[in-house]
Coordinates of C-alpha atoms and ligand atoms in Angstrom, one line a residue:
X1 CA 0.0 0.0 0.0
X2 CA 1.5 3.9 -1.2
X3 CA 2.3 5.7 2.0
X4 CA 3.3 8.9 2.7
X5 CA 6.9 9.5 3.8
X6 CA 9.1 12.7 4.8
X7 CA 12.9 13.6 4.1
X8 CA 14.1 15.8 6.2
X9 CA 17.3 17.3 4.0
X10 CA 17.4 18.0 0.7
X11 CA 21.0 17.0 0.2
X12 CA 22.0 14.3 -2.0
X13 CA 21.1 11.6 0.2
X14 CA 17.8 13.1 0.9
X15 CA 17.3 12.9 -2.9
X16 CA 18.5 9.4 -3.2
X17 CA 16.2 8.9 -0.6
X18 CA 13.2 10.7 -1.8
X19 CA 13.1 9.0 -5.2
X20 CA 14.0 5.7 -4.4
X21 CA 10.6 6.1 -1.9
X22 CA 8.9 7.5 -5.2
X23 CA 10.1 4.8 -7.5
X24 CA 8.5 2.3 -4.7
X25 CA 4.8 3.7 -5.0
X26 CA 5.0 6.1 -2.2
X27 CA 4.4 9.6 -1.5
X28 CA 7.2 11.8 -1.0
X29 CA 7.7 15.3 0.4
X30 CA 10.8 16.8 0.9
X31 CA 12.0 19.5 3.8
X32 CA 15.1 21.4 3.2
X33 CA 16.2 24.1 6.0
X34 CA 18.3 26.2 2.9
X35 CA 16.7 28.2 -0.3
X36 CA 19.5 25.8 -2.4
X37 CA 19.8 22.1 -2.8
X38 CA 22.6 19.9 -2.0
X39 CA 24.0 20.7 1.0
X40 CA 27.5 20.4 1.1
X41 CA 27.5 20.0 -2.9
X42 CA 25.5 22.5 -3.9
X43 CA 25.6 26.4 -5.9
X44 CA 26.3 29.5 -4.4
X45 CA 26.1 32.9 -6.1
X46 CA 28.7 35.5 -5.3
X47 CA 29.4 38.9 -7.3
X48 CA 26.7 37.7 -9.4
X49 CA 28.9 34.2 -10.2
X50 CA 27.4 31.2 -9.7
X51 CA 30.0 29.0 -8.1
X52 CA 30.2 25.9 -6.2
X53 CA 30.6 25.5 -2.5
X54 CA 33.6 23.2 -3.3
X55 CA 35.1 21.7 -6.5
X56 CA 34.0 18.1 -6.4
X57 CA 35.2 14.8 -8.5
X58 CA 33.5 12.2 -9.2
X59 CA 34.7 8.7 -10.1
X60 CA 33.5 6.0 -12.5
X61 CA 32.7 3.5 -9.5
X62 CA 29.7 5.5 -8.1
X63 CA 27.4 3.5 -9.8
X64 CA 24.4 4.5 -7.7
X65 CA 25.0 8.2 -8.3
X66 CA 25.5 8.0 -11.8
X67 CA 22.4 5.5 -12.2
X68 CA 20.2 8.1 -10.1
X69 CA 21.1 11.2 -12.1
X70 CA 20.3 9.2 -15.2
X71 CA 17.1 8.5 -13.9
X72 CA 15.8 11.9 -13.0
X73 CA 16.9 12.9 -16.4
X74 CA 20.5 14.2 -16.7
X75 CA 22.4 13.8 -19.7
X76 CA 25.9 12.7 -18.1
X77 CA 27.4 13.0 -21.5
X78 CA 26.8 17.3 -20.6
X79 CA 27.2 17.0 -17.4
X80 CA 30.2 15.9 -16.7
X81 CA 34.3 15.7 -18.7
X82 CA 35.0 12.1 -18.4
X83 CA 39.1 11.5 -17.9
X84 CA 41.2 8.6 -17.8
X85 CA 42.5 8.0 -14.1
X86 CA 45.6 11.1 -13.7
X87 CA 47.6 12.1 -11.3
X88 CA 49.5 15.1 -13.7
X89 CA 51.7 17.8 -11.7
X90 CA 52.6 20.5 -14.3
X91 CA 55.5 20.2 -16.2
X92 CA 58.9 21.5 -14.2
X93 CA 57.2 21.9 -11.1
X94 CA 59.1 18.6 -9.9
X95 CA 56.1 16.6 -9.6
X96 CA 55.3 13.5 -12.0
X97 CA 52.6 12.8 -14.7
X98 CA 50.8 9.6 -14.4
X99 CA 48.1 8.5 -17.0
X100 CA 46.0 5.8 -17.0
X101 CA 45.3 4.9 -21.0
X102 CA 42.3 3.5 -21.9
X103 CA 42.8 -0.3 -21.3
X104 CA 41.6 -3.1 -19.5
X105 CA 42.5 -3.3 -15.2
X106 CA 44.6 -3.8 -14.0
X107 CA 46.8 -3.3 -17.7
X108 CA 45.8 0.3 -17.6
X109 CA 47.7 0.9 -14.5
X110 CA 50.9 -1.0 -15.3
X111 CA 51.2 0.9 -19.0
X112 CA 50.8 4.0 -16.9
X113 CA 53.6 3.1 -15.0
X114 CA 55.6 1.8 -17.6
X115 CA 55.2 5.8 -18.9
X116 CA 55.1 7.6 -15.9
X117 CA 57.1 10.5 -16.2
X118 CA 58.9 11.8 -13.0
X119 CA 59.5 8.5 -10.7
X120 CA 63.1 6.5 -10.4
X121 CA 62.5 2.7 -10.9
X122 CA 61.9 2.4 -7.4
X123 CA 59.2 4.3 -6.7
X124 CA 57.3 2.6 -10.7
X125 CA 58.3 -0.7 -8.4
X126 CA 56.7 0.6 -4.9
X127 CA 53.2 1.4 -6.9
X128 CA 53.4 -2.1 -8.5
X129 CA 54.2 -3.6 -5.5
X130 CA 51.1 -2.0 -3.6
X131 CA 49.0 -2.9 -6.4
X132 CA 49.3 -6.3 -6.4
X133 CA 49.9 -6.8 -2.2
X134 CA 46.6 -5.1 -2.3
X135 CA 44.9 -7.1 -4.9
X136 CA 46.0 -10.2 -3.6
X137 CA 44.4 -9.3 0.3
X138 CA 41.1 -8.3 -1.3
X139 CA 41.7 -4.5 -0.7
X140 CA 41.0 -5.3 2.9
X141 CA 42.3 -5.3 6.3
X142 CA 41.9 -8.0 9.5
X143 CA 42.8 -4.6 11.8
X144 CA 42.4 -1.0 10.6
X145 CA 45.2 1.4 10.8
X146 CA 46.4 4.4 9.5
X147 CA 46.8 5.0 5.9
X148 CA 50.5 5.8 6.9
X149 CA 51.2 3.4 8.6
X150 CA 49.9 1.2 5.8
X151 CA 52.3 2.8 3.4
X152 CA 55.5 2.4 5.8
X153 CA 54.3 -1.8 5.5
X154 CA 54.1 -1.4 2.0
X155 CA 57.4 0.2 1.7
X156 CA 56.5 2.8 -0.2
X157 CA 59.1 5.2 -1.2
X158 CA 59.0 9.0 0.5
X159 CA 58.2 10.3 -3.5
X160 CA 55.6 7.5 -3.8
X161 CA 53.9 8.9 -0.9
X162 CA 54.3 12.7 -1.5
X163 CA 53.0 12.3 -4.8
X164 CA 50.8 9.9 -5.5
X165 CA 49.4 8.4 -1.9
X166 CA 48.8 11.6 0.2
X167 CA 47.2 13.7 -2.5
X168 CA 44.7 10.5 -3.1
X169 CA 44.2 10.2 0.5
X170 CA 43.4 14.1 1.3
X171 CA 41.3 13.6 -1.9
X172 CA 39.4 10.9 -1.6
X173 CA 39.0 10.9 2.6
X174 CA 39.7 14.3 3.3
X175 CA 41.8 13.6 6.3
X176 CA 45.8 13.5 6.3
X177 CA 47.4 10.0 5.7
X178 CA 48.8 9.9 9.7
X179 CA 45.1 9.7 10.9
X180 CA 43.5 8.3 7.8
X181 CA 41.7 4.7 8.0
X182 CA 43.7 2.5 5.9
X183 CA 40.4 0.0 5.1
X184 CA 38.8 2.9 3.8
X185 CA 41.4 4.4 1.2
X186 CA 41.8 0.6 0.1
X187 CA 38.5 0.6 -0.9
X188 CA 38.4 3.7 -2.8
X189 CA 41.5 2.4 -4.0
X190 CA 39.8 -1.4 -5.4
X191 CA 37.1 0.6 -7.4
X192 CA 40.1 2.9 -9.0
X193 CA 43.1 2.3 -9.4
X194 CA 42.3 -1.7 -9.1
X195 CA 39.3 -1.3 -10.9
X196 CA 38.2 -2.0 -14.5
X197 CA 39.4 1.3 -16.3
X198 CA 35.9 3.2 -16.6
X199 CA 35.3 3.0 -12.9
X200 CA 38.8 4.3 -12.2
X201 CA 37.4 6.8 -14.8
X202 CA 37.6 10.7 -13.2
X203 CA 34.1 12.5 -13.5
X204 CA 34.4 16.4 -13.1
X205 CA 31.1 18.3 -13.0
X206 CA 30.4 20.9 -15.7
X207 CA 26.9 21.8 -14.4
X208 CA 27.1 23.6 -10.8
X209 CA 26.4 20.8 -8.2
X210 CA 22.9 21.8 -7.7
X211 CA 21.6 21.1 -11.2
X212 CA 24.0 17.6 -11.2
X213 CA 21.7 16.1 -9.5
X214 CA 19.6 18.0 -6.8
X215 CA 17.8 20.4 -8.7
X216 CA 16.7 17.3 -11.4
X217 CA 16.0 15.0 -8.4
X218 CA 13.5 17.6 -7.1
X219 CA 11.8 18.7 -10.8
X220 CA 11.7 15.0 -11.7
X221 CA 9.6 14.8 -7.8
X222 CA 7.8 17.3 -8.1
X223 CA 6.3 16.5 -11.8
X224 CA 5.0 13.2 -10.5
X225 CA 3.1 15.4 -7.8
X226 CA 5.4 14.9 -4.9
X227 CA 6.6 18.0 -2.3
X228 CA 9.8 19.4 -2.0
X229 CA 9.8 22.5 0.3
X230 CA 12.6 25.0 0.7
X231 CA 13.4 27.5 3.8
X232 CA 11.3 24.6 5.5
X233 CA 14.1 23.8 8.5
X234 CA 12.5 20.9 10.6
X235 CA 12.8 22.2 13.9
X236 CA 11.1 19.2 15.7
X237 CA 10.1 15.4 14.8
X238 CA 7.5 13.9 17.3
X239 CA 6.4 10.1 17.2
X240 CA 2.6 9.7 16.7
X241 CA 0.9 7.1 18.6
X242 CA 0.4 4.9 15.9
X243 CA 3.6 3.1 15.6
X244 CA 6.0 4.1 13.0
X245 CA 4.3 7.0 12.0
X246 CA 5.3 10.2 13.1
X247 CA 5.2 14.5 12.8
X248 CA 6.8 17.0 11.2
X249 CA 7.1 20.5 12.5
X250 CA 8.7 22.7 9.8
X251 CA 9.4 26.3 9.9
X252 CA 6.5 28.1 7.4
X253 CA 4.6 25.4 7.2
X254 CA 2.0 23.7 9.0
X255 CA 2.9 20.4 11.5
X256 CA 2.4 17.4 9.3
X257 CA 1.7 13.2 9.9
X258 CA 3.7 10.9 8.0
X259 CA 3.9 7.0 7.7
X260 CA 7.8 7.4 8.3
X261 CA 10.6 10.2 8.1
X262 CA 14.1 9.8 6.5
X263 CA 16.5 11.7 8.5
X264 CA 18.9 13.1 5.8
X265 CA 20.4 16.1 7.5
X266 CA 24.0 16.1 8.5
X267 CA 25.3 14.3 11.4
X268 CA 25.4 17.2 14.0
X269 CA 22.0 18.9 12.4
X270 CA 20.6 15.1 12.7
X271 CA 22.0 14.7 16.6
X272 CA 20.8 18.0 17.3
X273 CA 17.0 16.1 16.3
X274 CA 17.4 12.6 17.6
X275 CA 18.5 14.8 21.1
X276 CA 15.0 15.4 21.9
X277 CA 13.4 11.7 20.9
X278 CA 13.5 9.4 23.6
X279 CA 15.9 5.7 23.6
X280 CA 18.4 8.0 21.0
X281 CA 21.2 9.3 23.6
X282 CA 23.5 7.1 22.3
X283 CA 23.0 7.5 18.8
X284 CA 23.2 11.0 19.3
X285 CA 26.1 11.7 21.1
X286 CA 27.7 9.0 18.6
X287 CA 26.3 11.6 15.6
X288 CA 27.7 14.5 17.6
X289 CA 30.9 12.6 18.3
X290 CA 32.1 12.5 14.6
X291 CA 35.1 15.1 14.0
X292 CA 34.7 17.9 11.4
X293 CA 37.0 18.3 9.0
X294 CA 37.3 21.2 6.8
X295 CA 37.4 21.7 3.0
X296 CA 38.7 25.0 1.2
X297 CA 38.0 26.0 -2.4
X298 CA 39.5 29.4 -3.7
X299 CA 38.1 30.5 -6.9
X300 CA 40.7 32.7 -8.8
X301 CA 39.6 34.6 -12.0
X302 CA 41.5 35.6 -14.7
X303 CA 41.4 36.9 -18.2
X304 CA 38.8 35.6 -20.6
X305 CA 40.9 33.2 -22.9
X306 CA 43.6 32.0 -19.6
X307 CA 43.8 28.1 -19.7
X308 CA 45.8 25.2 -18.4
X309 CA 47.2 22.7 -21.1
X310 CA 44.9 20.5 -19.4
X311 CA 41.1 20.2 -17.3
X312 CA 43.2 20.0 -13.6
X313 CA 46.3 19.8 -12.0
X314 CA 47.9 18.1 -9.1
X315 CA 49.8 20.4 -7.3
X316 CA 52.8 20.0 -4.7
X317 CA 51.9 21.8 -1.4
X318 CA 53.9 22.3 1.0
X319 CA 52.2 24.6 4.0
X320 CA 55.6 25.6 5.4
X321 CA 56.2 27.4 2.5
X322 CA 52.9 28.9 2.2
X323 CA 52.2 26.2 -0.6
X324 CA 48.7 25.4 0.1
X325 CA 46.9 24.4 -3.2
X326 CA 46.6 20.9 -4.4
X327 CA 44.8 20.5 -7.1
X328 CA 44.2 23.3 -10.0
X329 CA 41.0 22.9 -12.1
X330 CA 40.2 25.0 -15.0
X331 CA 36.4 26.1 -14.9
X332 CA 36.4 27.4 -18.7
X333 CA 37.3 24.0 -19.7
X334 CA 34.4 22.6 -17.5
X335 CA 31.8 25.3 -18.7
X336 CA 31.6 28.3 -21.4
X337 CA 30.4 30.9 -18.6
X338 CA 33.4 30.2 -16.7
X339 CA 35.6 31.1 -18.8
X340 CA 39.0 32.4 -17.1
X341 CA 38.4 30.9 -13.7
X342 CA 40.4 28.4 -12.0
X343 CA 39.5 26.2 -8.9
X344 CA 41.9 25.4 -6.5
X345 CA 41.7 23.1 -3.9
X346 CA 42.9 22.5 -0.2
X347 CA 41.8 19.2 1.6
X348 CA 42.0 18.8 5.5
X349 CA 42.6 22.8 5.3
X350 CA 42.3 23.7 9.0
X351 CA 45.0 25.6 9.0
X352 CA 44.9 27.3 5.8
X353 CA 41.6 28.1 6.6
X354 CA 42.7 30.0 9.7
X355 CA 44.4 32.8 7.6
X356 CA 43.0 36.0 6.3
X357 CA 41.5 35.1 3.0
X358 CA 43.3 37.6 1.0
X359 CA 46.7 36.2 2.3
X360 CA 45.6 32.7 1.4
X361 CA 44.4 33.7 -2.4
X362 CA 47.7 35.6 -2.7
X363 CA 49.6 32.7 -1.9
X364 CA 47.5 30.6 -4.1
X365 CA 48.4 32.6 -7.2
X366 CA 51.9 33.1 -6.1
X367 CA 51.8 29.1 -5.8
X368 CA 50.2 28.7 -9.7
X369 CA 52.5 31.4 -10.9
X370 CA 55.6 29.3 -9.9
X371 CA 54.4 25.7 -10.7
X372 CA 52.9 27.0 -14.1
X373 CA 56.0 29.1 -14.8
X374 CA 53.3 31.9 -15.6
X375 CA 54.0 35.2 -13.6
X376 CA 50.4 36.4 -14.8
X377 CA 48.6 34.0 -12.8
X378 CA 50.4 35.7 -9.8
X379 CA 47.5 38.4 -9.8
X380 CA 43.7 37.4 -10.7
X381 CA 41.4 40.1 -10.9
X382 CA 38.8 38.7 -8.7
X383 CA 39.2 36.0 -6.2
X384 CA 36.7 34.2 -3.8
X385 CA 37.6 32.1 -1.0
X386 CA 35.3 29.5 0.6
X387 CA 35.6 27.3 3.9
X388 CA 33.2 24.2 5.0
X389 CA 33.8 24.1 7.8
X390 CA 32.1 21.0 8.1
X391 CA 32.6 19.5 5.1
X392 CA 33.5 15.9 6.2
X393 CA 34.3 13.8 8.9
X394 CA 37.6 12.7 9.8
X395 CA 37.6 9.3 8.2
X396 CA 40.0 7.9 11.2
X397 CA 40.7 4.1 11.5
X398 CA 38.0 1.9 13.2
X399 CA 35.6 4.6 13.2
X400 CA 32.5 3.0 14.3
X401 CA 29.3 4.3 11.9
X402 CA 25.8 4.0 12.5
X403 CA 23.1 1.7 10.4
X404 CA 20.4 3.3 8.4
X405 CA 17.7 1.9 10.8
X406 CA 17.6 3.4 14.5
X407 CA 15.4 2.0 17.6
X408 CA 12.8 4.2 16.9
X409 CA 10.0 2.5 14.0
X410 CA 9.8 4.6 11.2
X411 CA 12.6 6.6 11.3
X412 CA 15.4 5.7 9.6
X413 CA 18.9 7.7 8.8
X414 CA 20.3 8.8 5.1
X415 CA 23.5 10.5 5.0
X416 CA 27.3 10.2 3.9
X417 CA 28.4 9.3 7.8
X418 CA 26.2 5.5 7.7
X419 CA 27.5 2.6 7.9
X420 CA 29.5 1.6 4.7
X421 CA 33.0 1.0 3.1
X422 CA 33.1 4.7 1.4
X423 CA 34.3 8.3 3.1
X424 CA 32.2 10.8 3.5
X425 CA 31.1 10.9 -0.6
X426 CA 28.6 12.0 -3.2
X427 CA 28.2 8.1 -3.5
X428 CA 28.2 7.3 0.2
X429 CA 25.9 9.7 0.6
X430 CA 23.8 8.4 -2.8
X431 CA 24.3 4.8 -1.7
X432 CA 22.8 5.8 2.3
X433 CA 19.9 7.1 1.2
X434 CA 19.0 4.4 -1.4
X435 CA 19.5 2.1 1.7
X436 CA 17.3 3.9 3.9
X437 CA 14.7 4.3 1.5
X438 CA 14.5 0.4 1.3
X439 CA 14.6 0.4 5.1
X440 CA 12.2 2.5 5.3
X441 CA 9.5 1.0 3.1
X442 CA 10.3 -2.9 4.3
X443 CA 10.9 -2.6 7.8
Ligands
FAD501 C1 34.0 21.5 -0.3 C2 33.6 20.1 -0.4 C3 34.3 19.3 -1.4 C4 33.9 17.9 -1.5 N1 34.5 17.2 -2.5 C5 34.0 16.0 -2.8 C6 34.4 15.3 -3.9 O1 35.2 15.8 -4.7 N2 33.8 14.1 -4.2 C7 32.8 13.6 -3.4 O2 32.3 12.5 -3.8 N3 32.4 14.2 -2.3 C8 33.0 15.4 -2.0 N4 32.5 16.1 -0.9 C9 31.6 15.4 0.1 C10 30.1 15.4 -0.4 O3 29.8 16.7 -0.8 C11 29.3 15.0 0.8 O4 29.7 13.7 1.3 C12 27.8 14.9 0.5 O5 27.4 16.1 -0.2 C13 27.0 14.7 1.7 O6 25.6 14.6 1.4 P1 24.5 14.3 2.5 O7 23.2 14.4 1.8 O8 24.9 13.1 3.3 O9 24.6 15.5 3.5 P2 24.4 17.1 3.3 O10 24.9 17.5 2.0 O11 24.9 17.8 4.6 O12 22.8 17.3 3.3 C14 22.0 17.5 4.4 C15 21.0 18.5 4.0 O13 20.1 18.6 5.1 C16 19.7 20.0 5.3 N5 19.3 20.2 6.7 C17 20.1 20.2 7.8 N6 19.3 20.3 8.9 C18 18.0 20.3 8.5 C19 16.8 20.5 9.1 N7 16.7 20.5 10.5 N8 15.6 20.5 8.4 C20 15.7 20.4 7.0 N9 16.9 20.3 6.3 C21 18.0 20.3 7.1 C22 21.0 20.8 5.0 O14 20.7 22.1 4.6 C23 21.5 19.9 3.8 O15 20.9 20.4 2.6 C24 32.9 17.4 -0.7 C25 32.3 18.2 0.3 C26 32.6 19.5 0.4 C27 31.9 20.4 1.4

């Protein structure tokens, strides 16, 4: 029988969420605190730009994404430049430039070592090495570690690591390699660089985040007659006293009864929820227990026509020497109307994010202009820096994440923090609210 079921969060697991519940039969609304959706990958406008809160990547393996966003219409062929797996350091800046061709796993990887540009023998033989050690243990671990101290088993040389296995870590888990989980970088590690080659494949948006898959998630809803509300915080969720069903009390809107509620709100706005529901202590002080860890993107603009040889760069940062970026994308490659404008990238930036942001977008430039050897990038005409603070959790070893399901009947949890063997992902976050969804509707 169709029921009627509430998201609270109109991020991309509440989307997953919300049309895997529509896709079932059911009745969907949505409730989303912000004018914008996505959440943490979403638009923002500033100086009349439309920008994203963060330069994001996407990777062949999130199947569920990919499959969701073709289902509420987007043409992935426009939204996204599809590139071989890369880790490219511009030329003379002393880094390396490692392509994956277009060839079955794992042959793609060991052709792109065999041409790797920039490593000794050694550190071609400490890759292969890792590969195959990994391979052969199933990309898994009896006890977690750290990602460094995985390395250091591994005997991975020091250029292996500065190059190739810290960037990937900050990347992919947002937290440094000395107090990254080691079981979860070897996963995101099996579905790319020991992957078949499309899902090692590197997506980067073209569309701003909102219309990748938000904005189409909610037109696609909302055409087959289901809700989505915006500036509609949830402010309070009170069980009815039929079990499993439950209210809604958002802001602007009258209080509402639904046959079950998705939680898909971040894990401190969700704690700050489950705080007042009774038999949910736990699960809330484990929700408010998870570490933030912060994510900057500093948008640089320059003159109309200024490119990079290629869509993004690795770059070598080195913080003691004010060297903070590390990775470069070029916008105009990406998208017409953003033409001139590169992207660059800090993971794990807390302390990049604690300087004045006019010293941190100087450095930037000064940082392109001496990779690049191009003294023009030194000075942009515009720049914009942006800090989430929140942006992830530290994705530390043995970090203990909660199921979809909680005690409480029909309420169930969506959100890149679950249970699961990615970081804190567009496809963690895709993948939790698929799973809740089903929780939700077959308890
Ligand atoms: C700068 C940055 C760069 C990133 N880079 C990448 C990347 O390259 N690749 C990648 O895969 N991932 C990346 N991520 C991570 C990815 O964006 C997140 O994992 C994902 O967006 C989390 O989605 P979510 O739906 O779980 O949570 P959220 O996006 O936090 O969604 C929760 C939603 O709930 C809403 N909400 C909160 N409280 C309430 C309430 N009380 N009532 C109603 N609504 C509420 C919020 O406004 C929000 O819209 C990045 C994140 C950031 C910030």
């Amino acid at each position: 029988m169709a029921k009627h079921f509430a998201v609270a969060g109109g991020g991309w697991a509440g989307f997953a969420a919300a049309v895997e519940l529509a896709r079932a039969g059911h009745q969907v609304s949505v409730f989303e605190a912000a004018r914008t959706l996505g959440g943490r990958a979403r638009r923002v406008s500033f100086d009349g730009r439309e920008l994203d809160n963060g330069q994001h990547i996407m990777l062949g393996a999130y199947a569920a994404t990919l499959r969701l966003m073709r289902t509420v219409g987007v043409d992935l062929r426009a939204a996204v430049l599809t590139l071989p797996l890369q880790m490219r350091y511009p030329p003379a800046s002393g880094g390396m430039d490692f392509v994956a061709p277009r060839l079955p796993a794992p042959l793609h990887v060991g052709i792109a070592l065999l041409r790797a540009r920039g490593l000794a023998r050694a550190d071609k033989m400490a890759l292969a090495r890792f590969s195959t050690t990994a391979r052969w243990m199933g990309w898994t671990l009896n006890n977690d570690c750290s990602v460094s101290e995985l390395l250091e088993r591994f005997d991975q040389t020091p250029r292996m690591v500065a190059l190739m296995w810290r960037p990937l870590c900050l990347a992919a888990l947002n937290t440094p390699p000395e107090r990254a989980s080691a079981q979860v970088f070897l996963a995101v590690l099996r579905d790319s660089l020991g992957a078949n080659r499309a899902a090692s494949d590197m997506l980067v948006p073209r569309t701003d985040l909102s219309a990748l898959f938000p904005d189409a998630a909610a037109a696609w809803l909302k055409a087959q007659g289901h809700a989505v509300h915006l500036g509609a915080k949830v402010n309070a969720l009170r069980p009815d006293d039929a079990a499993g069903a439950w209210h809604v009390e958002a802001s602007g809107l009258p209080a509402s009864r639904f046959d079950g509620v998705v939680l898909a709100a971040s894990p401190s706005a969700s704690a700050a929820l489950l705080a007042t529901l009774p038999d949910t202590a736990a699960l809330a002080a484990q929700l408010g227990g998870f570490a933030p860890e912060p994510i900057t993107t500093c948008y640089l603009q320059y003159a109309a026509g200024t490119r990079l040889a290629i869509p993004f760069y690795a770059l070598l940062d080195e913080p003691a020497s004010a060297r903070w970026g590390q990775f470069v994308f070029d916008r105009g490659q990406l998208d017409a109307k953003q033409d001139g404008l590169f992207a660059v990238v800090i993971s794990a930036s807390g302390e990049a994010a604690n300087l004045p942001q006019d010293a941190l977008a100087a450095a930037i430039a000064a940082q392109l202009a001496a990779d690049l050897g191009r003294p023009e990038l030194a000075n942009p005409s515009w720049f914009k820096v942006i800090t989430e603070k929140r942006a992830t959790y530290a994705c530390t070893p043995g970090l203990l994440r909660p199921a979809n399901k909680t005690a409480l009947p029909g309420l169930v949890l969506a959100g890149d923090y679950t249970a699961g063997d990615y970081p804190a992902t567009l496809e963690m976050a895709v993948r939790s609210g698929l799973q809740a969804a089903r929780d939700l509707a077959r308890p």
